mmCIF file of C-alpha atoms and ligand atoms in Angstrom:
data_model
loop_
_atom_site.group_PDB
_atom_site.id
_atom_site.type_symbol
_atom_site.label_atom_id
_atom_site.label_comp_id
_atom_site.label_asym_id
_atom_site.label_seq_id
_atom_site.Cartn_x
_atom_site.Cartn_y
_atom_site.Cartn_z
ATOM 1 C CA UNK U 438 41.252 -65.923 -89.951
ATOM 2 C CA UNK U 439 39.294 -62.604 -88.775
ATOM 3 C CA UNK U 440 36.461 -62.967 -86.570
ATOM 4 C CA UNK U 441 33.360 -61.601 -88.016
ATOM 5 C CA UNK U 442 31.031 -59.509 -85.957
ATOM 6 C CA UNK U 443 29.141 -62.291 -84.868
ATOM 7 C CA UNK U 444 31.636 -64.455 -84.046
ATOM 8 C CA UNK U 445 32.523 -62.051 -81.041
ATOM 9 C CA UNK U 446 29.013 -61.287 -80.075
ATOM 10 C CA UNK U 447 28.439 -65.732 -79.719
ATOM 11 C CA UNK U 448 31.957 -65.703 -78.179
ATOM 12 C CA UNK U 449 31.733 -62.824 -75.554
ATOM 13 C CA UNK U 450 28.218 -62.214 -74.866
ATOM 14 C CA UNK U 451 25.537 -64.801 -75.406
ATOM 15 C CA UNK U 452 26.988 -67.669 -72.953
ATOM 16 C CA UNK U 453 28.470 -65.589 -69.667
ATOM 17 C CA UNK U 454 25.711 -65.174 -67.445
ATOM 18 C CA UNK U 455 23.027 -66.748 -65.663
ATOM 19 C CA UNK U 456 19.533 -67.233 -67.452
ATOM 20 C CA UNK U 457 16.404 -65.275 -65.996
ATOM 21 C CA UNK U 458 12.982 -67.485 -66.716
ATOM 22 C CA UNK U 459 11.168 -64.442 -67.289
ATOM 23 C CA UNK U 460 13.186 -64.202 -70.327
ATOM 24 C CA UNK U 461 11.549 -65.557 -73.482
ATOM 25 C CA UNK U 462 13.915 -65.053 -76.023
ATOM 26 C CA UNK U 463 17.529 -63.422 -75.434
ATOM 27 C CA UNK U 464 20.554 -62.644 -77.878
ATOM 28 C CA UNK U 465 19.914 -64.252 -81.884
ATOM 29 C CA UNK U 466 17.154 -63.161 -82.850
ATOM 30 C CA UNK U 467 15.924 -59.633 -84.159
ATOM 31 C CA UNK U 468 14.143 -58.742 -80.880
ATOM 32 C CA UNK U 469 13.992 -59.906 -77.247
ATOM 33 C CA UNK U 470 11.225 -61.395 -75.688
ATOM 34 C CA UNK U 471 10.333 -60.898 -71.975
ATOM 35 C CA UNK U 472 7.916 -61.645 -69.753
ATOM 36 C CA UNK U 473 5.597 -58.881 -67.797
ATOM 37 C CA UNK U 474 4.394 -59.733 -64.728
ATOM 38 C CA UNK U 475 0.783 -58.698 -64.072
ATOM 39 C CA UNK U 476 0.439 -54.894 -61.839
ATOM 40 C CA UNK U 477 3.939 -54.076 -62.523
ATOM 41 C CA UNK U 478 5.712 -51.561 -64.544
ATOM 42 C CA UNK U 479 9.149 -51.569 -66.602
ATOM 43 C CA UNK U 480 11.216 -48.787 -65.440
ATOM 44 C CA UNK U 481 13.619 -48.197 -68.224
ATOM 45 C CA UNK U 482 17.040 -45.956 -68.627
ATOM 46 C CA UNK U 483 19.716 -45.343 -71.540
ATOM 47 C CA UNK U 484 23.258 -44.342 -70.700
ATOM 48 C CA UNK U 485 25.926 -43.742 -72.976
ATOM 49 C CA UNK U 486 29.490 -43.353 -72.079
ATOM 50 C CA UNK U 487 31.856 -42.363 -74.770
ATOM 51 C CA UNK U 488 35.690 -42.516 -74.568
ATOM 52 C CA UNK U 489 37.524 -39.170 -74.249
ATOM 53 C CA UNK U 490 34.867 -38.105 -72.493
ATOM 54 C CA UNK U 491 33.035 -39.953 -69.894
ATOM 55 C CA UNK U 492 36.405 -41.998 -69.502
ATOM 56 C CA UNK U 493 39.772 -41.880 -70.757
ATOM 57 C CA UNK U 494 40.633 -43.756 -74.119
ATOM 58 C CA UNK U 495 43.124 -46.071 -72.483
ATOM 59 C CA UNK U 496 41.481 -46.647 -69.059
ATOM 60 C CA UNK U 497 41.349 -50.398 -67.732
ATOM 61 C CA UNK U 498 38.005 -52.277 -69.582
ATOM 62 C CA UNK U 499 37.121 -53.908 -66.747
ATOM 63 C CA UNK U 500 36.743 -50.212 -65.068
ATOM 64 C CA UNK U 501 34.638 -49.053 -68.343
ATOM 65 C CA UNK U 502 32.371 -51.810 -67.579
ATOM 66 C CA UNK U 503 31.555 -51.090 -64.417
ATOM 67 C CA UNK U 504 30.909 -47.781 -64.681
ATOM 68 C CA UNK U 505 28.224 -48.203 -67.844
ATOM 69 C CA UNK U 506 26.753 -51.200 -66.301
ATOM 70 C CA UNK U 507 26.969 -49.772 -62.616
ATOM 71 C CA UNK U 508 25.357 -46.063 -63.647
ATOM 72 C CA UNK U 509 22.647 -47.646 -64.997
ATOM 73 C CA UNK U 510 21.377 -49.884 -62.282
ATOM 74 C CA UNK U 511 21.785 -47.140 -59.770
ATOM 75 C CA UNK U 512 18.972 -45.139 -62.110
ATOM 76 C CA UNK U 513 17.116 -48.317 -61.485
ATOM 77 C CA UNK U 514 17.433 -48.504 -58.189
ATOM 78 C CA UNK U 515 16.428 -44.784 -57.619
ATOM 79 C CA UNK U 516 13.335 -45.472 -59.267
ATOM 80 C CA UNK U 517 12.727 -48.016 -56.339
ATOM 81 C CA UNK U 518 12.942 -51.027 -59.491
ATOM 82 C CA UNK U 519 14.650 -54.345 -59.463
ATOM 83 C CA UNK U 520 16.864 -54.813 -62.113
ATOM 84 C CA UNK U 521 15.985 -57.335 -64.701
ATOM 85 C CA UNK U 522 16.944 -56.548 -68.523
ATOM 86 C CA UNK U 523 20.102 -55.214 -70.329
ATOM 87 C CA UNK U 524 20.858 -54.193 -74.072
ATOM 88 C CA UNK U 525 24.373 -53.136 -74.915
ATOM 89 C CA UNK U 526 25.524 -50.852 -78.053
ATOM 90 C CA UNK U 527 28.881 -51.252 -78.294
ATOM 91 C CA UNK U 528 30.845 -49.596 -80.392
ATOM 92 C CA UNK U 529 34.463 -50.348 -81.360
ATOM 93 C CA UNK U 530 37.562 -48.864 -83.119
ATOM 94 C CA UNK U 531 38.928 -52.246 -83.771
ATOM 95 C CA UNK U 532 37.980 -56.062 -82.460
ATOM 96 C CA UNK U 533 40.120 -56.268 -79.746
ATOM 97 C CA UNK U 534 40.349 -59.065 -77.521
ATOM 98 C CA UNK U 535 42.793 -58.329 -75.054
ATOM 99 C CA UNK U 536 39.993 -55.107 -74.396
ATOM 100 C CA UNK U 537 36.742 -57.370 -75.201
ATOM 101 C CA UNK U 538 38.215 -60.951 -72.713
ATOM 102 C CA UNK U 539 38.505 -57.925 -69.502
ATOM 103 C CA UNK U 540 35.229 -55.527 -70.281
ATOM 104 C CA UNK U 541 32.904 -59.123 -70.557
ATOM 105 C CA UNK U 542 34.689 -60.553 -67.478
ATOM 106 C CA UNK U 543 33.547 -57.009 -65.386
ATOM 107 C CA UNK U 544 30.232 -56.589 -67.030
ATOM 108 C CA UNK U 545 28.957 -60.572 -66.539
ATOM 109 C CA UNK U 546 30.620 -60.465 -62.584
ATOM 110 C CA UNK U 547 28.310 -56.817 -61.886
ATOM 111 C CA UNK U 548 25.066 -58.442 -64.306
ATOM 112 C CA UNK U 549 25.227 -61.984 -62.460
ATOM 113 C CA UNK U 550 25.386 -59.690 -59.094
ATOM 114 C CA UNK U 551 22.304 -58.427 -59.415
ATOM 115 C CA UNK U 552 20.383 -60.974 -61.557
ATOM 116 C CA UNK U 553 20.146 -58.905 -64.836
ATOM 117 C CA UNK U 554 20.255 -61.187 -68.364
ATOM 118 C CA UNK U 555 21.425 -59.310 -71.116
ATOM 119 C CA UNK U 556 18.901 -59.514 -73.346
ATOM 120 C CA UNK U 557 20.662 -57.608 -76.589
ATOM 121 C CA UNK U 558 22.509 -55.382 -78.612
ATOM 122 C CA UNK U 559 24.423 -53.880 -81.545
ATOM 123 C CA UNK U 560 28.102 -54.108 -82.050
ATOM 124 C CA UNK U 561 29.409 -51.449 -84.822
ATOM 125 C CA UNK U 562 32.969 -50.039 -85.838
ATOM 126 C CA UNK U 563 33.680 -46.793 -84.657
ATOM 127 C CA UNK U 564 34.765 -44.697 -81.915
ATOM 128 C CA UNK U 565 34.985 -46.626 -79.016
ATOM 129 C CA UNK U 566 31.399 -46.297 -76.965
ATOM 130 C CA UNK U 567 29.287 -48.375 -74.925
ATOM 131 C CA UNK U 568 25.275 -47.404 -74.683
ATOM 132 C CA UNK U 569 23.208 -49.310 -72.165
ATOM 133 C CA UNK U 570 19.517 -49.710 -71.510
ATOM 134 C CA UNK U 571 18.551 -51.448 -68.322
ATOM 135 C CA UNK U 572 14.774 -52.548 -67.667
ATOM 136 C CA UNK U 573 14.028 -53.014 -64.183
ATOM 137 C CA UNK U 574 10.619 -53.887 -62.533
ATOM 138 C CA UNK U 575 8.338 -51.627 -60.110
ATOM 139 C CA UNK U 576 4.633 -52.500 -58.786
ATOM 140 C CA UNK U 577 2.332 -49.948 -60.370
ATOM 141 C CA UNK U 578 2.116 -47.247 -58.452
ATOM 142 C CA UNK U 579 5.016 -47.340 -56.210
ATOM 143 C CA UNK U 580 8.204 -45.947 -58.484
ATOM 144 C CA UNK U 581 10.339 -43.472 -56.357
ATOM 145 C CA UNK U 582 9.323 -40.107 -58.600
ATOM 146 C CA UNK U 583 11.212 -36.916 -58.435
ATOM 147 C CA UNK U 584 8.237 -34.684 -58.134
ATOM 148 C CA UNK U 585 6.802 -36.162 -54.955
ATOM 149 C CA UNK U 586 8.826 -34.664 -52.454
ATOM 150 C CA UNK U 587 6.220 -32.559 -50.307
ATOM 151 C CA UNK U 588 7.050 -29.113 -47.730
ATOM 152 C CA UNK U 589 8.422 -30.201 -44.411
ATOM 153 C CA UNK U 590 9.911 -33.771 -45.802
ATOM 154 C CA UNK U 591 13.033 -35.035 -44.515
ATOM 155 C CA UNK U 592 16.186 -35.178 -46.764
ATOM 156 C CA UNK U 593 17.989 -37.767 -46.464
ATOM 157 C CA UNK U 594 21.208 -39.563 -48.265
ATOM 158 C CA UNK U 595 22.613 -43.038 -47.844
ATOM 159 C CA UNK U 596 26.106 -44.090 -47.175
ATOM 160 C CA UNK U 597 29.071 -41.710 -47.234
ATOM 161 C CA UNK U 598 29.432 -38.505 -49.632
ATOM 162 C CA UNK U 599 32.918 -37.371 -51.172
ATOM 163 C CA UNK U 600 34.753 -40.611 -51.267
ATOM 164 C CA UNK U 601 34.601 -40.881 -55.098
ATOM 165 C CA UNK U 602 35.852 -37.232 -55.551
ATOM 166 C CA UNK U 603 38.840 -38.296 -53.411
ATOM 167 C CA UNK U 604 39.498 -41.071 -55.172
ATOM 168 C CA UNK U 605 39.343 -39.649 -58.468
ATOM 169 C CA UNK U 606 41.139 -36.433 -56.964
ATOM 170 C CA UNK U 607 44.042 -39.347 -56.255
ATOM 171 C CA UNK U 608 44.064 -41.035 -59.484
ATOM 172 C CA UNK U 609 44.049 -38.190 -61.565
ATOM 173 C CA UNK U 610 46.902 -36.432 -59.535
ATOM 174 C CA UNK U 611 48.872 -39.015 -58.233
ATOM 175 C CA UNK U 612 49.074 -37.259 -54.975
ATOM 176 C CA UNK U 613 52.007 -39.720 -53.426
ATOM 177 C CA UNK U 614 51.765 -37.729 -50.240
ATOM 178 C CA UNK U 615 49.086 -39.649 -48.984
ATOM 179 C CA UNK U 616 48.941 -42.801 -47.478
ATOM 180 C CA UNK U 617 48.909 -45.843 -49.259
ATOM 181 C CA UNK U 618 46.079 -48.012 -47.843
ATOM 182 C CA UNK U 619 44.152 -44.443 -47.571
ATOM 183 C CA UNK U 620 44.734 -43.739 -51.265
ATOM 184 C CA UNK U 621 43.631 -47.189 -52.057
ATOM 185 C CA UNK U 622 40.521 -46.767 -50.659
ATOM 186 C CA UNK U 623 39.251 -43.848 -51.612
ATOM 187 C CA UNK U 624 40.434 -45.199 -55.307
ATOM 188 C CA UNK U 625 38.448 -47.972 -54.356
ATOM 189 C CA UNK U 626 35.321 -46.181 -53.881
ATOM 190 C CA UNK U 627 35.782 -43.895 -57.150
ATOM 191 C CA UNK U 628 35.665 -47.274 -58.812
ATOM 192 C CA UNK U 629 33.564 -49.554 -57.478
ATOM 193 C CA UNK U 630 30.629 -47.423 -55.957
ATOM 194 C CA UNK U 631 27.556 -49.693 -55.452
ATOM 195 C CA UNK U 632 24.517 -49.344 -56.459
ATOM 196 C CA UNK U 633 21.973 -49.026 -53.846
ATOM 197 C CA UNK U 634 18.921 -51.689 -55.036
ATOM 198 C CA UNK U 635 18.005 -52.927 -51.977
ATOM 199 C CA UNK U 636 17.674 -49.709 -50.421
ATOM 200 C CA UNK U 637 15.372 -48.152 -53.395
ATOM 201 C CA UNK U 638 12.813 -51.127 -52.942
ATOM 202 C CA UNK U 639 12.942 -50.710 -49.308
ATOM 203 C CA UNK U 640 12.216 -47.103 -50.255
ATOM 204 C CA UNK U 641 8.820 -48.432 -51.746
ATOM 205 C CA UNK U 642 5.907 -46.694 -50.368
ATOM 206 C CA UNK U 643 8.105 -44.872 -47.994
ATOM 207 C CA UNK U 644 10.220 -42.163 -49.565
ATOM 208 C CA UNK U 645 7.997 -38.881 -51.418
ATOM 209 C CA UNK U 646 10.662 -38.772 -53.669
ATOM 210 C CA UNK U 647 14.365 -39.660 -54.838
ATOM 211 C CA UNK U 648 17.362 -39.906 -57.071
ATOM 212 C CA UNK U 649 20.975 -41.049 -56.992
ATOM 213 C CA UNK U 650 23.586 -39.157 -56.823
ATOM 214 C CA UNK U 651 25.539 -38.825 -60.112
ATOM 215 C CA UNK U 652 26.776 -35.411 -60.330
ATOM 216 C CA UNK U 653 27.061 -34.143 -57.199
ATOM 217 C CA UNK U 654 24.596 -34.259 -54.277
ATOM 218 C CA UNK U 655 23.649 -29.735 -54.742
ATOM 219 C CA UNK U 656 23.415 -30.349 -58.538
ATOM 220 C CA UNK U 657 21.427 -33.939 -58.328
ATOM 221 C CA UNK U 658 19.039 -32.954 -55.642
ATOM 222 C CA UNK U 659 17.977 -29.426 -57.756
ATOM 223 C CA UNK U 660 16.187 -31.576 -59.767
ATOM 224 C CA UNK U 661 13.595 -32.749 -57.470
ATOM 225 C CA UNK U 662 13.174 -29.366 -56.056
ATOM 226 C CA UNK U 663 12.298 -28.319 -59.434
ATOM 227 C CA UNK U 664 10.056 -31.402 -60.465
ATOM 228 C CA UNK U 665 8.582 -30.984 -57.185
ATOM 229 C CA UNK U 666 8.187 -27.569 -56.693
ATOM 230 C CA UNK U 667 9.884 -26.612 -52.768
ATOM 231 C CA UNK U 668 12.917 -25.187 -51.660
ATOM 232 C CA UNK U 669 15.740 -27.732 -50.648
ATOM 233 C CA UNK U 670 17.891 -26.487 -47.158
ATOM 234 C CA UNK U 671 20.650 -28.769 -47.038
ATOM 235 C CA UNK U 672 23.017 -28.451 -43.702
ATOM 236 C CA UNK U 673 26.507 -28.777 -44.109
ATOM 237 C CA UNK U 674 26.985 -30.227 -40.752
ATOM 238 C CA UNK U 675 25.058 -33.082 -41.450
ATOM 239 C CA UNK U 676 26.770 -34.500 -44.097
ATOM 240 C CA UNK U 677 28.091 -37.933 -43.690
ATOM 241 C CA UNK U 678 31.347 -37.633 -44.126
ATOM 242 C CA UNK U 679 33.819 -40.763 -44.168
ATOM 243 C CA UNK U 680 37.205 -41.223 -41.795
ATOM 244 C CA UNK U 681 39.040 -41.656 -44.935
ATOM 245 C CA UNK U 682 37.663 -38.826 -46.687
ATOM 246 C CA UNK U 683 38.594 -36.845 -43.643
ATOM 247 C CA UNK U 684 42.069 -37.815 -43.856
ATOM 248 C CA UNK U 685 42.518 -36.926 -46.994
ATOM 249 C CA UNK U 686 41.696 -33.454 -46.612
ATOM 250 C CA UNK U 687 43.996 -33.697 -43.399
ATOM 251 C CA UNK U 688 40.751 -32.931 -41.251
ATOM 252 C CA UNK U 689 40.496 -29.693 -43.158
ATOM 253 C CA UNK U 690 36.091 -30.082 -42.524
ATOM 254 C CA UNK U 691 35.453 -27.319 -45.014
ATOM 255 C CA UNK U 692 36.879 -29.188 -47.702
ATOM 256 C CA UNK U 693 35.795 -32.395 -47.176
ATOM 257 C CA UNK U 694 32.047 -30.834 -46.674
ATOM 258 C CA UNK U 695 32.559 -29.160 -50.267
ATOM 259 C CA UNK U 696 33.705 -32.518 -51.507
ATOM 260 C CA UNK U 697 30.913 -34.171 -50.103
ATOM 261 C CA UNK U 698 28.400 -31.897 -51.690
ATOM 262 C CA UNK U 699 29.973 -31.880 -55.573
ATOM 263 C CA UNK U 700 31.144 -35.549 -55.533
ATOM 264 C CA UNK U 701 29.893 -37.457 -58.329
ATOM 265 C CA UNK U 702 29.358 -41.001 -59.034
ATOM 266 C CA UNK U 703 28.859 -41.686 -55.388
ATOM 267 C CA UNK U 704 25.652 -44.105 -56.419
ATOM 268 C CA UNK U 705 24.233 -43.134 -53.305
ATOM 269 C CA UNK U 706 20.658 -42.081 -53.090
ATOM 270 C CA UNK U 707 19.048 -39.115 -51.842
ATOM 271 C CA UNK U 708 15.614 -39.615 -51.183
ATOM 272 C CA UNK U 709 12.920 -37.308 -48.856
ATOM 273 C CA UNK U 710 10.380 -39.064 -46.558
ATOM 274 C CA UNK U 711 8.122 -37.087 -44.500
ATOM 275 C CA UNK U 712 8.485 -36.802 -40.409
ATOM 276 C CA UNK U 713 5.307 -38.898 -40.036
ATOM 277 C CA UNK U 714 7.387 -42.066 -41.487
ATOM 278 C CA UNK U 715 10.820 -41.871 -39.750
ATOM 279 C CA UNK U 716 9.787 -45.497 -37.460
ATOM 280 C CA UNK U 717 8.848 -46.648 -40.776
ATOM 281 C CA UNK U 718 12.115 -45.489 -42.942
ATOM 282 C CA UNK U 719 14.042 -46.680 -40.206
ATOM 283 C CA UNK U 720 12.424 -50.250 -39.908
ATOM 284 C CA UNK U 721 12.721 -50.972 -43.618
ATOM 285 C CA UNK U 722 16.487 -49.952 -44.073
ATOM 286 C CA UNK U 723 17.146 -51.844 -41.261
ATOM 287 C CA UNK U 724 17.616 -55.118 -43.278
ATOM 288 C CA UNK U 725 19.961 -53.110 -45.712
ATOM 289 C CA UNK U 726 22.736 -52.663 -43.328
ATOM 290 C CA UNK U 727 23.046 -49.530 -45.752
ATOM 291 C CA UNK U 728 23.994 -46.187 -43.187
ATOM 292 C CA UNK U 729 21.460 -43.511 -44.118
ATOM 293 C CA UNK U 730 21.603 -39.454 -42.769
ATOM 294 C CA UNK U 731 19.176 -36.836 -42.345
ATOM 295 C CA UNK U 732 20.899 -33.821 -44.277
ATOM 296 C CA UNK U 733 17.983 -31.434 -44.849
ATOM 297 C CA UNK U 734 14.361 -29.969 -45.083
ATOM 298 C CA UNK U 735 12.028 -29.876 -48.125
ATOM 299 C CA UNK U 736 10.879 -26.183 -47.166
ATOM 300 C CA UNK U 737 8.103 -23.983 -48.976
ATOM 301 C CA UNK U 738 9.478 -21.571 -52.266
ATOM 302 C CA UNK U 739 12.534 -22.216 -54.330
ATOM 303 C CA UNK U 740 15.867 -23.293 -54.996
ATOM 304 C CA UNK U 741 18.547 -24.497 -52.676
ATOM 305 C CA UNK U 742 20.167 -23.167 -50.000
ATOM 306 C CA UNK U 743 22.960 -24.367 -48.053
ATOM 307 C CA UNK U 744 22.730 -24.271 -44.331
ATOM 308 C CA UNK U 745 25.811 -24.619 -41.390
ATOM 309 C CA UNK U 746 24.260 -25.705 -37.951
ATOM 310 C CA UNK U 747 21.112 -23.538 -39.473
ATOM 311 C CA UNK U 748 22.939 -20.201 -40.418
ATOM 312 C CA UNK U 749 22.703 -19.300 -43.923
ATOM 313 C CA UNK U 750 26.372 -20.198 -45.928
ATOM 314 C CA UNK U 751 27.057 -18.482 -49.248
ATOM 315 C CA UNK U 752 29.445 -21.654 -50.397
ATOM 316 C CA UNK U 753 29.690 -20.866 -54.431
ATOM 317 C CA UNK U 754 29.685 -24.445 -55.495
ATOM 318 C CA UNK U 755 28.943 -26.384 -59.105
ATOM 319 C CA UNK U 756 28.492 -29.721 -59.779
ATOM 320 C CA UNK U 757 31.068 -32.296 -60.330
ATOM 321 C CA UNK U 758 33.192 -30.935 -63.162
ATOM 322 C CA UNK U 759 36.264 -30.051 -60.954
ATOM 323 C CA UNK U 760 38.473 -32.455 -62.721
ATOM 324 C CA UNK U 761 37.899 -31.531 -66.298
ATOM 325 C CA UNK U 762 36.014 -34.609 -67.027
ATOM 326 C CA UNK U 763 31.972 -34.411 -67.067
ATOM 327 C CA UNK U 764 29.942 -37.385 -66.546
ATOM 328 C CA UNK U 765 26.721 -36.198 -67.948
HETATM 329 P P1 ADP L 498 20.278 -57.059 -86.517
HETATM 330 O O1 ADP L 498 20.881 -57.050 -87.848
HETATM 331 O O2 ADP L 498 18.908 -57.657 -86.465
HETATM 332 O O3 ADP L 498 20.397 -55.729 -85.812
HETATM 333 P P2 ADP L 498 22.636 -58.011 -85.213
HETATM 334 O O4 ADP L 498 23.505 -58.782 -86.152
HETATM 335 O O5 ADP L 498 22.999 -56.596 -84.896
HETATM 336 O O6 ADP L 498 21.139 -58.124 -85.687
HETATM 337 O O7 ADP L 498 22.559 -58.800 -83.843
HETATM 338 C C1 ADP L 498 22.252 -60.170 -83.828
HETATM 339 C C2 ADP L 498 21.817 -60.538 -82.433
HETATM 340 O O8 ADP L 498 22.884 -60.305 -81.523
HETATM 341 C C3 ADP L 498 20.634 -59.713 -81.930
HETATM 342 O O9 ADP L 498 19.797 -60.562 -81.167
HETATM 343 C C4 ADP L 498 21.269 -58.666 -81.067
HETATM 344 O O10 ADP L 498 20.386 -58.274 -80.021
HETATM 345 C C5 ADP L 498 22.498 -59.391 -80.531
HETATM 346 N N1 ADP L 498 23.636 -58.487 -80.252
HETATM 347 C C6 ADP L 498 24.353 -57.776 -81.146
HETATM 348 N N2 ADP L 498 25.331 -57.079 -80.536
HETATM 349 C C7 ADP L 498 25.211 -57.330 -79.214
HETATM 350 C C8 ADP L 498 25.918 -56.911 -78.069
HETATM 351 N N3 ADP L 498 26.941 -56.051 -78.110
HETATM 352 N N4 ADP L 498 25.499 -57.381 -76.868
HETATM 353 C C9 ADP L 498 24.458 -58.232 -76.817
HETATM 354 N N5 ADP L 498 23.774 -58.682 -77.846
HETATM 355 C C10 ADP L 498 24.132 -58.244 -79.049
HETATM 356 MG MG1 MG L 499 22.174 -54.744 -85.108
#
């Protein structure tokens, strides 16, 4: 006998995960109830990632999951919030188990991770899509802003940038030239980027301003020059460029510099802080074992420009849309 809709949605998503007690009421009933703690806000974000063109119809589920689920926490975690709430639209061409057993398994392992309840939903027929809103929670007044970031403020990113464009550079062309446990980490890191939480509520009362890095670190970072009204100099040099990543491009530094600035997906954050709170930046990522790097200057005017060892470089450079795939 067919399964009706809510059949699947009792099957697959109302008993997988771990309960929050902040959570009044979850999946059954026509809303959700949660619980507010007193002097915080709800930080809130919608992502939607449609087949064909955020991924590819036939990619792996458990992949598709990630990626929604992951996306959206990193916008969480860029706003300095801790995750907390999640409401799925899903949207399906057919009820399909053998795609429904591996996307649940992904998206309850990432949720469980990081303490978020899903709280919600819609399930409809159609072509296949998955829309996400994740709630987090901030104390009032201390959200990480992108229109904070203030003349003479250190630029910094965490982690490593380029990886994911690698990766995706290797999936996408099967490029059996390179080495196996290389190609299978950089593959690695185009799909399971993390999230940086810890290090945007370490970023609390620290960082001016900040954002994660989803299309590229020049096309990302544009955005809080213009919210924020300064000039962003970003030197090339400084760019924290991995051992695999410069393998891959055979130690070619240009490229891997040029990958490092248009990779997206990296869920890395790129955050300024002025000088006057470097001992404190450096005291509260210390507990994140998360690598961060000094890349650049907030500087007085417009735009960005792109600096090597402090000499003006005329790189022409877009965001991440190399690979014919756009993950806006
Ligand atoms: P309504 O007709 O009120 O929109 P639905 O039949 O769509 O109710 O959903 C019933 C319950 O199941 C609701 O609580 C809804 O939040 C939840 N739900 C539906 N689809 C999903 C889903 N994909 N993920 C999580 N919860 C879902
Ligand atoms: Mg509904």
């Amino acid at each position: 006998m067919a399964k009706s809709e809510f059949d699947i949605i009792k099957q697959y998503f109302a008993h997988q995960q771990q309960q929050r007690d902040d959570v009044v009421l979850a999946i059954g009933d026509d809303c959700a109830l949660v619980n507010v703690p007193a002097n915080y806000h709800v930080a809130i974000s919608t992502d939607s990632l449609v087949a064909g063109t955020h991924f590819l119809v036939d990619a792996d589920p458990a992949f598709v999951a990630y990626k929604a689920l992951a996306s959206n926490i990193s916008d969480l975690a860029a706003m300095g919030a801790t995750p907390t709430w999640v409401s799925l639209a899903l949207t399906l061409p057919i009820i399909d188990e053998a795609w429904l057993a591996p996307f649940c398994h992904s998206f309850f392992e990432l949720a469980n991770r990081y303490n978020i309840q899903l709280i919600g939903g819609d399930t409809t027929k159609g072509p296949l899509s998955i829309t996400l809103t994740v709630q987090g929670l901030v104390p009032q007044g201390q959200a990480l802003t992108r229109s904070g970031a203030q003349v003479g403020d250190d630029i910094y990113v965490t982690g490593n940038l380029g990886d994911s464009a690698a990766g995706l550079a290797l999936i996408l062309n099967n490029q059996s030239q390179c080495e196996p446990s290389l190609a299978a980490a950089l593959v690695e890191r185009h799909f399971k980027a993390q999230p940086r939480v810890n290090v945007g509520e370490a970023l609390r009362g620290i960082a001016s301003a900040a954002l994660d890095i989803s299309d590229g670190v020049i096309a990302d970072v544009k955005h809080i020059g213009e919210r924020s009204q300064v000039a962003i100099d970003i030197d090339v040099e400084k760019l924290p460029l991995s051992a695999e990543l410069l393998a891959f491009c055979e130690g070619d530094r240009q490229q891997a510099q040029q990958l490092a600035l248009t990779s997206g997906e990296e869920y890395e954050l790129c955050f300024m802080a002025s000088k006057a709170n470097r001992d404190a930046l450096e005291m509260a990522l210390a507990h994140t074992n998360v690598k961060y790097s000094c890349i650049g200057e907030v500087t007085a005017g417009r735009g960005l420009s792109l600096l090597q060892l402090g000499k003006p470089l005329n790189w022409k450079l877009s965001g991440w849309d190399h690979f014919g795939i756009t993950n806006n």
